[in-house]
Coordinates of C-alpha atoms (C1' of nucleotides) in Angstrom, one line a residue:
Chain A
X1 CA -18.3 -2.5 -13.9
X2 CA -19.0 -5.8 -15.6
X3 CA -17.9 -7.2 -18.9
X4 CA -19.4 -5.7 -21.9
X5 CA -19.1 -9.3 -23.2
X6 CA -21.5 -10.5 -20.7
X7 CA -24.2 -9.1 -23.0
X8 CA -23.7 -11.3 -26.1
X9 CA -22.0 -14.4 -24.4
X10 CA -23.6 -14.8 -21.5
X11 CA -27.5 -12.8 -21.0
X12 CA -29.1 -15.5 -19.0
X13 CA -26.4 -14.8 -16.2
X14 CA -27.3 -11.1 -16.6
X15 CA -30.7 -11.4 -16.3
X16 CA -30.8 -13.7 -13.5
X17 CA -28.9 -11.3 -11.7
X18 CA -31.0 -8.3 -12.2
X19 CA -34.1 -10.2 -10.9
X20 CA -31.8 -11.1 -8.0
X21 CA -31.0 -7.5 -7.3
X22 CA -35.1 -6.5 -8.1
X23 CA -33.8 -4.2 -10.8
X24 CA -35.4 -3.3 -14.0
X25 CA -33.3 -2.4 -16.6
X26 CA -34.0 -2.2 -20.7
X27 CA -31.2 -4.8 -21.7
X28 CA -32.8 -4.8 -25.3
X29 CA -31.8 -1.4 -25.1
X30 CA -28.0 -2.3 -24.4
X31 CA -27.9 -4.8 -26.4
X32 CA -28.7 -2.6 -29.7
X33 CA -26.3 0.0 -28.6
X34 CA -23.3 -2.4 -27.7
X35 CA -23.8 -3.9 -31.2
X36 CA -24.7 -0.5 -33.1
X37 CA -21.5 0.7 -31.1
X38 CA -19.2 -2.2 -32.2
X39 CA -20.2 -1.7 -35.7
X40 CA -19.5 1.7 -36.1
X41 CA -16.7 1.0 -34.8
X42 CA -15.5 -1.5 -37.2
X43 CA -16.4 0.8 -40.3
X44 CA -14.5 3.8 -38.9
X45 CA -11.3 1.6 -38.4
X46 CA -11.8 0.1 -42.0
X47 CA -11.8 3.7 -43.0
X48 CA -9.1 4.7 -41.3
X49 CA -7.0 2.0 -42.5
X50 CA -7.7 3.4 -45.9
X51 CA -6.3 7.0 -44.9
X52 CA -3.4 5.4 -43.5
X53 CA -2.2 3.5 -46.8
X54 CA -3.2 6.8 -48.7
X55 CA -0.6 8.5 -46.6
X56 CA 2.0 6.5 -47.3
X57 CA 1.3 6.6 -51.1
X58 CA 1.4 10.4 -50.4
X59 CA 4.4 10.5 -49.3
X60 CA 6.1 8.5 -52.1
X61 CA 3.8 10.3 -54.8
X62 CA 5.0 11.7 -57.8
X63 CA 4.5 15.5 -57.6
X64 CA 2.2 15.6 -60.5
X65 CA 0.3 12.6 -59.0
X66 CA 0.0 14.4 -55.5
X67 CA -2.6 17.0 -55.9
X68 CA -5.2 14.6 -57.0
X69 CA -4.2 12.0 -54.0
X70 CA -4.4 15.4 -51.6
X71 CA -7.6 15.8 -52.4
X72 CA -8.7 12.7 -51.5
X73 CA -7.2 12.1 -48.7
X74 CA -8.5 15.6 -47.3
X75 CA -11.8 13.9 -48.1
X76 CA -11.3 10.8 -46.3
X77 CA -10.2 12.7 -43.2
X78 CA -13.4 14.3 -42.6
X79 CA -15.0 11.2 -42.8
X80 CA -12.6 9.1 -40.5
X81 CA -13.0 12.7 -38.0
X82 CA -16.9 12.3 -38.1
X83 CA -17.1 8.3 -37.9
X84 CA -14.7 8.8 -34.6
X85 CA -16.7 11.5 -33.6
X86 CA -19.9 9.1 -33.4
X87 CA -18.0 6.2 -32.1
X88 CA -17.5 8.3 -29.7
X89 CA -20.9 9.1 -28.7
X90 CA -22.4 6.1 -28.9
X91 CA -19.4 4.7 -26.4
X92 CA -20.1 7.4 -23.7
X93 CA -24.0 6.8 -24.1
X94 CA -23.6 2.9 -23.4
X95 CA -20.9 2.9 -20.9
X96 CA -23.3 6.0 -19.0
X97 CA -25.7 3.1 -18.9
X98 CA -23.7 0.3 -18.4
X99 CA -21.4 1.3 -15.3
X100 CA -24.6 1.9 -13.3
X101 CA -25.3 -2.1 -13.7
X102 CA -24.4 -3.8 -10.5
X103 CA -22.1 -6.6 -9.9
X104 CA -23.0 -10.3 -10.5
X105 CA -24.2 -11.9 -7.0
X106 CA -22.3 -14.9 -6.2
X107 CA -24.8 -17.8 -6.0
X108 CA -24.0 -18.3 -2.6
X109 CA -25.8 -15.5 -1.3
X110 CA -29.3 -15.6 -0.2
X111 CA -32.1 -14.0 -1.9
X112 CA -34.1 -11.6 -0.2
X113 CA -35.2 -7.5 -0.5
X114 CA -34.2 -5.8 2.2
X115 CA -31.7 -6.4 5.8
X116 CA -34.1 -8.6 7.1
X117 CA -33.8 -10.8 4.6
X118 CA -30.1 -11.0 5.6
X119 CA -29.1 -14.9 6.4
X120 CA -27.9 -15.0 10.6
X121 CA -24.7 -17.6 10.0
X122 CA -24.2 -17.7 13.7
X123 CA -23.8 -16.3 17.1
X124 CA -21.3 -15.8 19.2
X125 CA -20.0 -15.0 22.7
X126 CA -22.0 -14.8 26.0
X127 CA -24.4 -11.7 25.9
X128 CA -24.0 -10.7 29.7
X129 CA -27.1 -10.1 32.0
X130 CA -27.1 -6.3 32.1
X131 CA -30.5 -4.8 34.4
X132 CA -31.4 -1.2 32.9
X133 CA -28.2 -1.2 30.7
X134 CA -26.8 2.9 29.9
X135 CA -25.9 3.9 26.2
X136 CA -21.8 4.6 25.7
X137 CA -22.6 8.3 25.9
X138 CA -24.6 8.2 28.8
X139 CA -21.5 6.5 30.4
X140 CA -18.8 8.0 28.5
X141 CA -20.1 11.5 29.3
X142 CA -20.2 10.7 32.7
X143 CA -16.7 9.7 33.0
X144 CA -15.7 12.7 30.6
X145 CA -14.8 10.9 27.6
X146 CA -16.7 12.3 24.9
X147 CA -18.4 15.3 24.2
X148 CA -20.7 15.7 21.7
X149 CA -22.3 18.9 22.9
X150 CA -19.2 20.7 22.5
X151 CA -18.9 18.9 19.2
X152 CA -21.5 20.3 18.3
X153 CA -20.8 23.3 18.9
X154 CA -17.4 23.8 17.1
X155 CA -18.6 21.3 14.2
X156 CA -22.1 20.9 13.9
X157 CA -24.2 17.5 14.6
X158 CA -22.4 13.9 14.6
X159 CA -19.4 15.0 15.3
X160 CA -17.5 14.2 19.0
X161 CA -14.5 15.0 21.2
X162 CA -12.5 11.7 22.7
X163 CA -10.9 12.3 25.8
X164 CA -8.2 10.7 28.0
X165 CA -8.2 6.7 28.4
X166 CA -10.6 6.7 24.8
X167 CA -7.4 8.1 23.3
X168 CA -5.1 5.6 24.8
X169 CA -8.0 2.5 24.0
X170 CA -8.2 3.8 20.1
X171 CA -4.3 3.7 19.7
X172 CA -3.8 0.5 21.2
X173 CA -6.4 -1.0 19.4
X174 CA -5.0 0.3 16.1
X175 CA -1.6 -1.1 16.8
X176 CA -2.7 -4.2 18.3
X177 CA -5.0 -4.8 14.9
X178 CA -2.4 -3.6 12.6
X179 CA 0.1 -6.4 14.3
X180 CA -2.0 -9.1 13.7
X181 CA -2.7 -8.3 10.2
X182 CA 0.9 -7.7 10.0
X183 CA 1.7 -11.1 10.5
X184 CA -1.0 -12.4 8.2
X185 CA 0.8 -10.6 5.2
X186 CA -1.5 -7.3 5.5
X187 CA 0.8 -4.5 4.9
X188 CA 0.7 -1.7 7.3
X189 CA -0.8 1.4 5.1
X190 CA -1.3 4.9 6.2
X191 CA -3.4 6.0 2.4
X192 CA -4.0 9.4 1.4
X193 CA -7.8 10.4 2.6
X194 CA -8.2 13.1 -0.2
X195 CA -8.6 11.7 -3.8
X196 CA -9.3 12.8 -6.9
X197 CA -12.5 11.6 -8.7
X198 CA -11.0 8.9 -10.1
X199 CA -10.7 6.6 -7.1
X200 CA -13.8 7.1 -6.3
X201 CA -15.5 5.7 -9.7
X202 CA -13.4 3.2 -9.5
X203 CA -14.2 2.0 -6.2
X204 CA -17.7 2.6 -7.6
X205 CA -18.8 5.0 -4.8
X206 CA -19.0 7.3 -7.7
X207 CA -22.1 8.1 -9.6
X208 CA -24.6 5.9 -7.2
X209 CA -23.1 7.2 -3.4
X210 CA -21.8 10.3 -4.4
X211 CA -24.0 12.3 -2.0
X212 CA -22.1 10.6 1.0
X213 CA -18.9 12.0 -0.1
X214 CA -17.1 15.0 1.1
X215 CA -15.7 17.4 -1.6
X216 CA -13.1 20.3 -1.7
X217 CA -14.3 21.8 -4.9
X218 CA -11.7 24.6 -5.0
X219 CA -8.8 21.5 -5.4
X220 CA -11.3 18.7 -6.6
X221 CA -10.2 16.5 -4.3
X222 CA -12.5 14.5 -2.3
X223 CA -12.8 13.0 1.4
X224 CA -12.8 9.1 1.3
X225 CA -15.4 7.6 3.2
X226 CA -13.1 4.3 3.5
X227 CA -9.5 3.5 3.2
X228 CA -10.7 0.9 0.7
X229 CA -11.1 3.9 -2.1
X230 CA -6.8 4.9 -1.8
X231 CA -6.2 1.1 -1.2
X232 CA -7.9 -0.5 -3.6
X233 CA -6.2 2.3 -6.3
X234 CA -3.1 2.0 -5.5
X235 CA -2.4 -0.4 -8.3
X236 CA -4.5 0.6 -10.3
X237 CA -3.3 0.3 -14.3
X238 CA -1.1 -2.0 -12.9
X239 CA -0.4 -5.8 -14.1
X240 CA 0.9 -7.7 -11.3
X241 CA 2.1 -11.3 -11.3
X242 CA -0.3 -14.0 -10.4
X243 CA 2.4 -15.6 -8.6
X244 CA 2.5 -12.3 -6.2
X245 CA -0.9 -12.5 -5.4
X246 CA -3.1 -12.5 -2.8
X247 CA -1.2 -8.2 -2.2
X248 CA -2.7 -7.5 0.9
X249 CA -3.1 -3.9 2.8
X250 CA -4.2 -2.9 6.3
X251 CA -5.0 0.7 6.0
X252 CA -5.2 3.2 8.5
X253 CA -7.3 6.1 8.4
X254 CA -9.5 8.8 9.3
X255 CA -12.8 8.0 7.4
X256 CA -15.7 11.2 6.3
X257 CA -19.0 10.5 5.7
X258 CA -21.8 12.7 5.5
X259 CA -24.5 10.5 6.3
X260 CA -27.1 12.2 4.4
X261 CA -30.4 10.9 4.5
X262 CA -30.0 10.0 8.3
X263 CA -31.8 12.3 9.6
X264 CA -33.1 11.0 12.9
X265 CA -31.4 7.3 12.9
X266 CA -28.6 6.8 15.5
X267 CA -28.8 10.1 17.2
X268 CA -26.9 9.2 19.9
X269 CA -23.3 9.1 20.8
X270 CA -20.4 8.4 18.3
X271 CA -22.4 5.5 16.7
X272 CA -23.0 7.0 13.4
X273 CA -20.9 10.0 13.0
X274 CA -19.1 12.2 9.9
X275 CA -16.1 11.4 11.2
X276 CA -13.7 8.5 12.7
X277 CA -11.1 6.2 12.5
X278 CA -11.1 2.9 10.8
X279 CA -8.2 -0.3 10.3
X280 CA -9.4 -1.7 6.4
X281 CA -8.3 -4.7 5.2
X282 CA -7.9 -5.4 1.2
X283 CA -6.8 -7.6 -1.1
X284 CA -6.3 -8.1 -4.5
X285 CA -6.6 -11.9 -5.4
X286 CA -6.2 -14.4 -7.9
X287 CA -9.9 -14.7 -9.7
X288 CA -9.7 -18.5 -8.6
X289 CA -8.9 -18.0 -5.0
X290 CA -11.1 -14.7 -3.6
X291 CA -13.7 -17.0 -2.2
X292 CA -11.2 -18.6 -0.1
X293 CA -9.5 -15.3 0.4
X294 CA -13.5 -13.8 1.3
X295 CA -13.2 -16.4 4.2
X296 CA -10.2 -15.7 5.8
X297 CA -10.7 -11.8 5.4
X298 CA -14.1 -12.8 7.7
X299 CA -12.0 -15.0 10.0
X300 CA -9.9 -12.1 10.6
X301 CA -12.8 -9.9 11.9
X302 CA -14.0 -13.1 14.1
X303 CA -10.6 -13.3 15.7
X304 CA -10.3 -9.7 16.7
X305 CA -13.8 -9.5 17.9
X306 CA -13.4 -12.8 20.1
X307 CA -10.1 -11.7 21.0
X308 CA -12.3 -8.0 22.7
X309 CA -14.9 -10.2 24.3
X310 CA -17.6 -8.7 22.2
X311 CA -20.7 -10.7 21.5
X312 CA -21.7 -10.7 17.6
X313 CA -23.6 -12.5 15.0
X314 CA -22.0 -12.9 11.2
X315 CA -25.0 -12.2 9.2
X316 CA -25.1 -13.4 5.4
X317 CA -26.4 -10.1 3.0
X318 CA -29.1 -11.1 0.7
X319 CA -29.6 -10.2 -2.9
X320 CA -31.6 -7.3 -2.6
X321 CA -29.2 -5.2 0.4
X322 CA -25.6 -6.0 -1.3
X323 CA -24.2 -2.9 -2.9
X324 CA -23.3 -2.6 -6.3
X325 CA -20.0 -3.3 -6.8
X326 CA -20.5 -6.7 -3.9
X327 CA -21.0 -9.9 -5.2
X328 CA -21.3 -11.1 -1.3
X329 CA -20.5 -9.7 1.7
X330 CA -20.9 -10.6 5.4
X331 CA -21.7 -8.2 8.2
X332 CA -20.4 -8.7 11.7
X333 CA -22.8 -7.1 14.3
X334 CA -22.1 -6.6 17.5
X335 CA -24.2 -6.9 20.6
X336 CA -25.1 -3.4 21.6
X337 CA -27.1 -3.8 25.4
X338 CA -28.6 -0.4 25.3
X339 CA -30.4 -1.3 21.7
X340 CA -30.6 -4.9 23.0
X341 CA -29.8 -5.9 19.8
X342 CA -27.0 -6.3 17.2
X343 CA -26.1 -3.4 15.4
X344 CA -23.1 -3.5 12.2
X345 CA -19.6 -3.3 13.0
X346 CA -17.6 -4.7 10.3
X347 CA -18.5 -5.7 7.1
X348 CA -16.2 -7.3 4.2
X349 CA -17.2 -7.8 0.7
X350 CA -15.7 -9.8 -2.3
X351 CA -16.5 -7.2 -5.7
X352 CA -14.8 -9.9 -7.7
X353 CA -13.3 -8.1 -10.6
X354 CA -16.2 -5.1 -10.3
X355 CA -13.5 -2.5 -8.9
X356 CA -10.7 -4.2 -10.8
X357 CA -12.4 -3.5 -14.2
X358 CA -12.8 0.4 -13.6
X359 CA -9.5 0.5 -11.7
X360 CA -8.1 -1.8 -14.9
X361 CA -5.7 -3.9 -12.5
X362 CA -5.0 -7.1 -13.9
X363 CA -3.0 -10.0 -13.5
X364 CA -0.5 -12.3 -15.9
X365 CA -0.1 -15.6 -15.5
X366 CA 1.9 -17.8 -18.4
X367 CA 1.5 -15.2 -20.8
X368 CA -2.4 -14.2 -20.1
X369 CA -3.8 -11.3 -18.9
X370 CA -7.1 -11.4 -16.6
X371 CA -8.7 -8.8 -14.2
X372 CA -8.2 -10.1 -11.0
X373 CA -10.6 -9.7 -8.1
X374 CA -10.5 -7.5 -5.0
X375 CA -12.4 -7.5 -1.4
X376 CA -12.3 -5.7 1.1
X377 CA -13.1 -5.8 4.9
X378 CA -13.5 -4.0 8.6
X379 CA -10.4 -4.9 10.7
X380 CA -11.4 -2.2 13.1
X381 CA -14.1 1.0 13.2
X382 CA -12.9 2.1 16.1
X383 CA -16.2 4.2 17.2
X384 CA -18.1 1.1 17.3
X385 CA -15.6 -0.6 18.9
X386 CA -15.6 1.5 21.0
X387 CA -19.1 1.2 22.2
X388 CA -19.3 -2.3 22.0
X389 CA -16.7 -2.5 24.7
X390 CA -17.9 0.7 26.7
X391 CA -21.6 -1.1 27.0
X392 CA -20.8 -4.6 27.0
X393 CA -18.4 -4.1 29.8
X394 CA -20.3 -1.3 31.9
X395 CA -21.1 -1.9 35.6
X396 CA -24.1 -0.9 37.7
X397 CA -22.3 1.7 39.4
X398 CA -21.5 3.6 35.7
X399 CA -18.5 2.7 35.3
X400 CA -16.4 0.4 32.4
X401 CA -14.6 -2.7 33.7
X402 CA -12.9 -5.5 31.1
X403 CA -11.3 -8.5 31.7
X404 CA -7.4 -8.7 32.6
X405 CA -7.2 -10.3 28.7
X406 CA -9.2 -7.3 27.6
X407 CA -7.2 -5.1 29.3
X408 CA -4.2 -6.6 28.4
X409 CA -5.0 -5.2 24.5
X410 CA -6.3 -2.1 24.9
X411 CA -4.2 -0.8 28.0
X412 CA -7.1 0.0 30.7
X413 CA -8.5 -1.8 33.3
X414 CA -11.6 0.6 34.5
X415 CA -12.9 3.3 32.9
X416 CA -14.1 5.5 35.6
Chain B
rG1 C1' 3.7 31.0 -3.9
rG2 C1' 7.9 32.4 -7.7
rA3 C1' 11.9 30.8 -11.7
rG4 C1' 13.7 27.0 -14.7
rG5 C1' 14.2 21.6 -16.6
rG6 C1' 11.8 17.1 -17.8
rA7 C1' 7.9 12.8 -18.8
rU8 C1' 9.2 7.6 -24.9
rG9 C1' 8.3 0.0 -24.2
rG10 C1' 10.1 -4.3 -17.8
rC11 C1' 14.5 -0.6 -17.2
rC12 C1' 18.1 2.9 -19.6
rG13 C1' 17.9 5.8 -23.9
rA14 C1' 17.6 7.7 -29.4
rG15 C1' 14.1 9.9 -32.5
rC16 C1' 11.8 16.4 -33.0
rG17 C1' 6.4 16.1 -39.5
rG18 C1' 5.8 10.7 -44.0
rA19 C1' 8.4 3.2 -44.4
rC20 C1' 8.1 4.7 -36.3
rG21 C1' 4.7 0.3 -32.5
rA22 C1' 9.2 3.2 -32.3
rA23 C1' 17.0 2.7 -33.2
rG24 C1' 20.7 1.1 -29.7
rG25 C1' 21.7 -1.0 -24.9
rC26 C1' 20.3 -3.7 -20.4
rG27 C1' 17.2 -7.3 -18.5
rA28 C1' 14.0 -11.6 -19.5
rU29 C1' 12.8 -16.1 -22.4
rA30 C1' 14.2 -20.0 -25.9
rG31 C1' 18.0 -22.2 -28.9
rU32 C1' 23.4 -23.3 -30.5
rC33 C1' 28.0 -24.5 -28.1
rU34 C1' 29.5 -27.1 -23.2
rU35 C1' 30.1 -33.0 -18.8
rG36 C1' 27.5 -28.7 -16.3
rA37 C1' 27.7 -23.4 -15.8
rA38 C1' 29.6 -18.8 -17.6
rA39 C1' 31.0 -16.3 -22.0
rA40 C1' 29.8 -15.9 -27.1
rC41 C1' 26.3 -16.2 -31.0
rU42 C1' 21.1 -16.6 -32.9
rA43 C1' 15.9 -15.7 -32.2
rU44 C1' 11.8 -13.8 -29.4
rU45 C1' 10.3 -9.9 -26.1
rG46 C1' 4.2 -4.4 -24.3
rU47 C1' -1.2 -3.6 -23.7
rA48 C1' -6.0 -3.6 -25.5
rU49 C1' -10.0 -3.8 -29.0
rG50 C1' -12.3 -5.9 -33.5
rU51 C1' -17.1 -8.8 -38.3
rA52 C1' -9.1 -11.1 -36.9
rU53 C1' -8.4 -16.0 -34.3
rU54 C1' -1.5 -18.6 -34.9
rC55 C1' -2.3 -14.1 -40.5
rC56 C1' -4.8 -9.0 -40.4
rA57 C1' -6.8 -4.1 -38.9
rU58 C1' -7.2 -0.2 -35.2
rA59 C1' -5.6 2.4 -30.8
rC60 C1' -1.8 3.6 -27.2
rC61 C1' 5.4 7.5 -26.9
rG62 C1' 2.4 11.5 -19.2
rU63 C1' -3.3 13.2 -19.9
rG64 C1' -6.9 15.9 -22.9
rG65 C1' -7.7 19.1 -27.0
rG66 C1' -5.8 21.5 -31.7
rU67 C1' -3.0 22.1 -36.6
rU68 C1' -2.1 18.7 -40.9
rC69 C1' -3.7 14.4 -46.3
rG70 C1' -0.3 12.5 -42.3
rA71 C1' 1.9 13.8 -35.3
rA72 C1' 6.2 10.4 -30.5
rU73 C1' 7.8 14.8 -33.5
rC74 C1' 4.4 21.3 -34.3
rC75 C1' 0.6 24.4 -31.0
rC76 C1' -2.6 24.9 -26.5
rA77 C1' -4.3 23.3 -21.6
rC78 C1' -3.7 20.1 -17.6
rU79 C1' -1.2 16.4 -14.4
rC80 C1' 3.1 14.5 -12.3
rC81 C1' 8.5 14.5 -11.4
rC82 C1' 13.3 17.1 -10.7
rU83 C1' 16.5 21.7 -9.5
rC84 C1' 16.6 26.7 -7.2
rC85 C1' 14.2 30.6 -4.0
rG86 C1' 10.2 31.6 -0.3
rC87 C1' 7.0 29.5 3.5
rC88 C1' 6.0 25.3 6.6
rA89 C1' 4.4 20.2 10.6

RNA sequence: GGAGGGAUGGCCGAGCGGACGAAGGCGAUAGUCUUGAAAACUAUUGUAUGUAUUCCAUACCGUGGGUUCGAAUCCCACUCCCUCCGCCA
């Protein structure tokens, strides 16, 4: 959620952004109701001042006096009651309105509609010379590593059995990752992945994406889609000291997403499934210092993705294909042979102080109060992972070879 | 799942219908004293909003409703925590 302020100190900003994001929205509209809203406000306050000193005369009346002051002040109270009531009202109907605007864009990212608008920052790693290269499952199946059949089966489609050196690869990946981040100040996490409704509005997955959520109606409790939603709420209502900042979390967890409106894209394999496992990075940051912090969260995915071997290209999100709550955001994709192309495996966004304002996490520093700003990024989705090393590493005979450095991290020399 | 007890400011803890935004203590900050420190004493000590801008008003005593002229205080529902019993990785 933005500033309310936004709309009488700074419109042009607003505006600018809404063109930005090819959104048409009736800020006239907002505008009248933020003011009508304040307004009303203001008079049902005044009034209830009013009840408040009668109460007090009330109190020290004399009895004779105290009939006549009843009566009034029985008066008053309906009014204050109904003023409140309207208050009220005309809060809910401009805050329904104003949540669903999306964060301001940082000026740094490039305009554009749709993913192919997105900005390519650079390439890197060789892309090895693969004749007729298999898909992971192809492979993977072969070698009895997954099952997606049986998955099938048992859960219905996109879902998938790992089997045997997968099993050992995913762990030691998620170790290996969580050490690293370790030493860069990322606490270890392991985050609830059932949350109340809460988290997820404040995260802002909730009203736009809520048909990619999970529920459990009979506890309403929901299945996050991301570490980022328990992460990012774990201090929420909080005030923390500037001086403590950047707090930064690696979160392990299972991640549920029901991909709806899918149908037919990225049928195969484990690439887009309801279910996997996923290392998230966060951080809540001083205001000043998330750009900075925005880089090094990036520099982080780099490292681990040079450190695997993987090819990949850092791509910059334009305007139009950031989500609501990013104000930029880079996505890492990897080089997938079988697609002979790159296909998203991390992604890390700075919301600013979107998340932090429906969370209401602030920070103090010499005596003031600020929201602060939060991001958030991929360390590891181990399903794409996963591929990227199955395919980028396959040999002609279907089998999985990596490098001894490879090999080193993730605890297998050959798959097959 | 059953039976009880509880939730008040950074922390502890009093208040159980009217001068309570909330006693008292601890902690923190500043000052006095001191060569310096400690101790002692004095003062300050939350968050947010506003047509207020060193003043004032309003809201906040787990959350949401209700009763009342008036609620931290009474009533209802919910959430969380603690103790006991049962079950359990």
């Amino acid at each position: 959620m933005l500033d309310p302020l936004l709309l009488k100190n700074d419109l042009d900003s607003l505006k600018d952004n809404l063109k930005r994001r090819n959104l048409d929205v009736d800020l006239e509209q907002l505008i009248e109701l933020d003011e009508s809203r304040r307004k009303l406000r203001f008079e049902a306050e005044k009034l209830r001042a009013d009840q408040k000193s009668l109460g007090k005369d009330i109190a020290n009346a004399e009895p004779k006096e105290k009939d006549a002051l009843l009566e009034k002040a029985s008066q008053i109270s309906e009014n204050v009651k109904k003023l409140f009531d309207e208050v009220e009202e005309k809060d809910k109907v401009f805050y329904d309105l104003w949540v669903k605007i999306p964060n301001l864009i940082s000026s740094t990212s490039p305009d554009g509609k749709t993913d192919e608008d997105n900005a390519e920052i650079k390439q890197v790693g060789d892309i090895k010379n693969i004749d007729n290269p298999k898909d992971h499952l192809e492979i993977a199946e072969k070698l009895g590593l997954i099952d997606v059949q049986k998955a099938s089966e048992v859960s219905g489609s996109r879902f998938s059995y790992l089997f045997g050196d997968l099993v050992k690869i995913e762990f030691n990946l998620v170790s290996w990752a969580l050490d690293i981040l370790s030493s860069k100040g990322f606490t270890p996490t392991v985050p609830p992945v059932l949350v109340r409704e809460n988290a997820l509005y404040g995260t802002g997955f909730f009203p736009d994406d809520a048909e990619q959520v999970y529920e459990i109606p009979n506890d309403d409790l929901y299945l996050v889609g991301t570490s980022e939603v328990p992460l990012a709420a774990l201090h929420s209502d909080e005030i923390l000291d500037i001086e403590n900042l950047p707090i930064r979390y690696a979160g392990f967890s299972t991640c549920f997403r029901r991909e709806a409106g899918t149908y037919g894209k990225d049928t195969t394999g484990i690439f887009r499934v309801h279910q996997f496992d996923k290392v998230e990075m966060f951080s809540f940051c001083n205001p000043e210092k998330s750009e900075e912090e925005h880089e090094f969260i990036l520099s982080i995915e780099e490292e681990l993705l040079q450190a695997l071997e993987i090819p990949y290209r850092v791509v910059d999100v334009c305007a139009g294909d950031l989500g609501a709550s990013a104000a930029k955001k880079y996505d890492i994709e990897a080089w997938i042979p079988s697609q002979n192309t790159y296909r998203e495996v991390t992604s890390c966004s700075n919301t600013t102080s979107f998340q932090a304002r429906r969370l209401n996490i602030r920070a103090k520093s010499d005596g003031e109060t600020n929201i602060l700003h939060t991001l958030n990024g991929t360390a590891i989705a181990v399903g794409r992972i996963l591929i990227a090393l199955i395919e980028n590493n396959q040999t002609e005979d279907g089998k999985v070879e990596f490098s001894d450095a490879v090999a080193e991290i993730i605890g297998v020399k050959i798959l097959g």
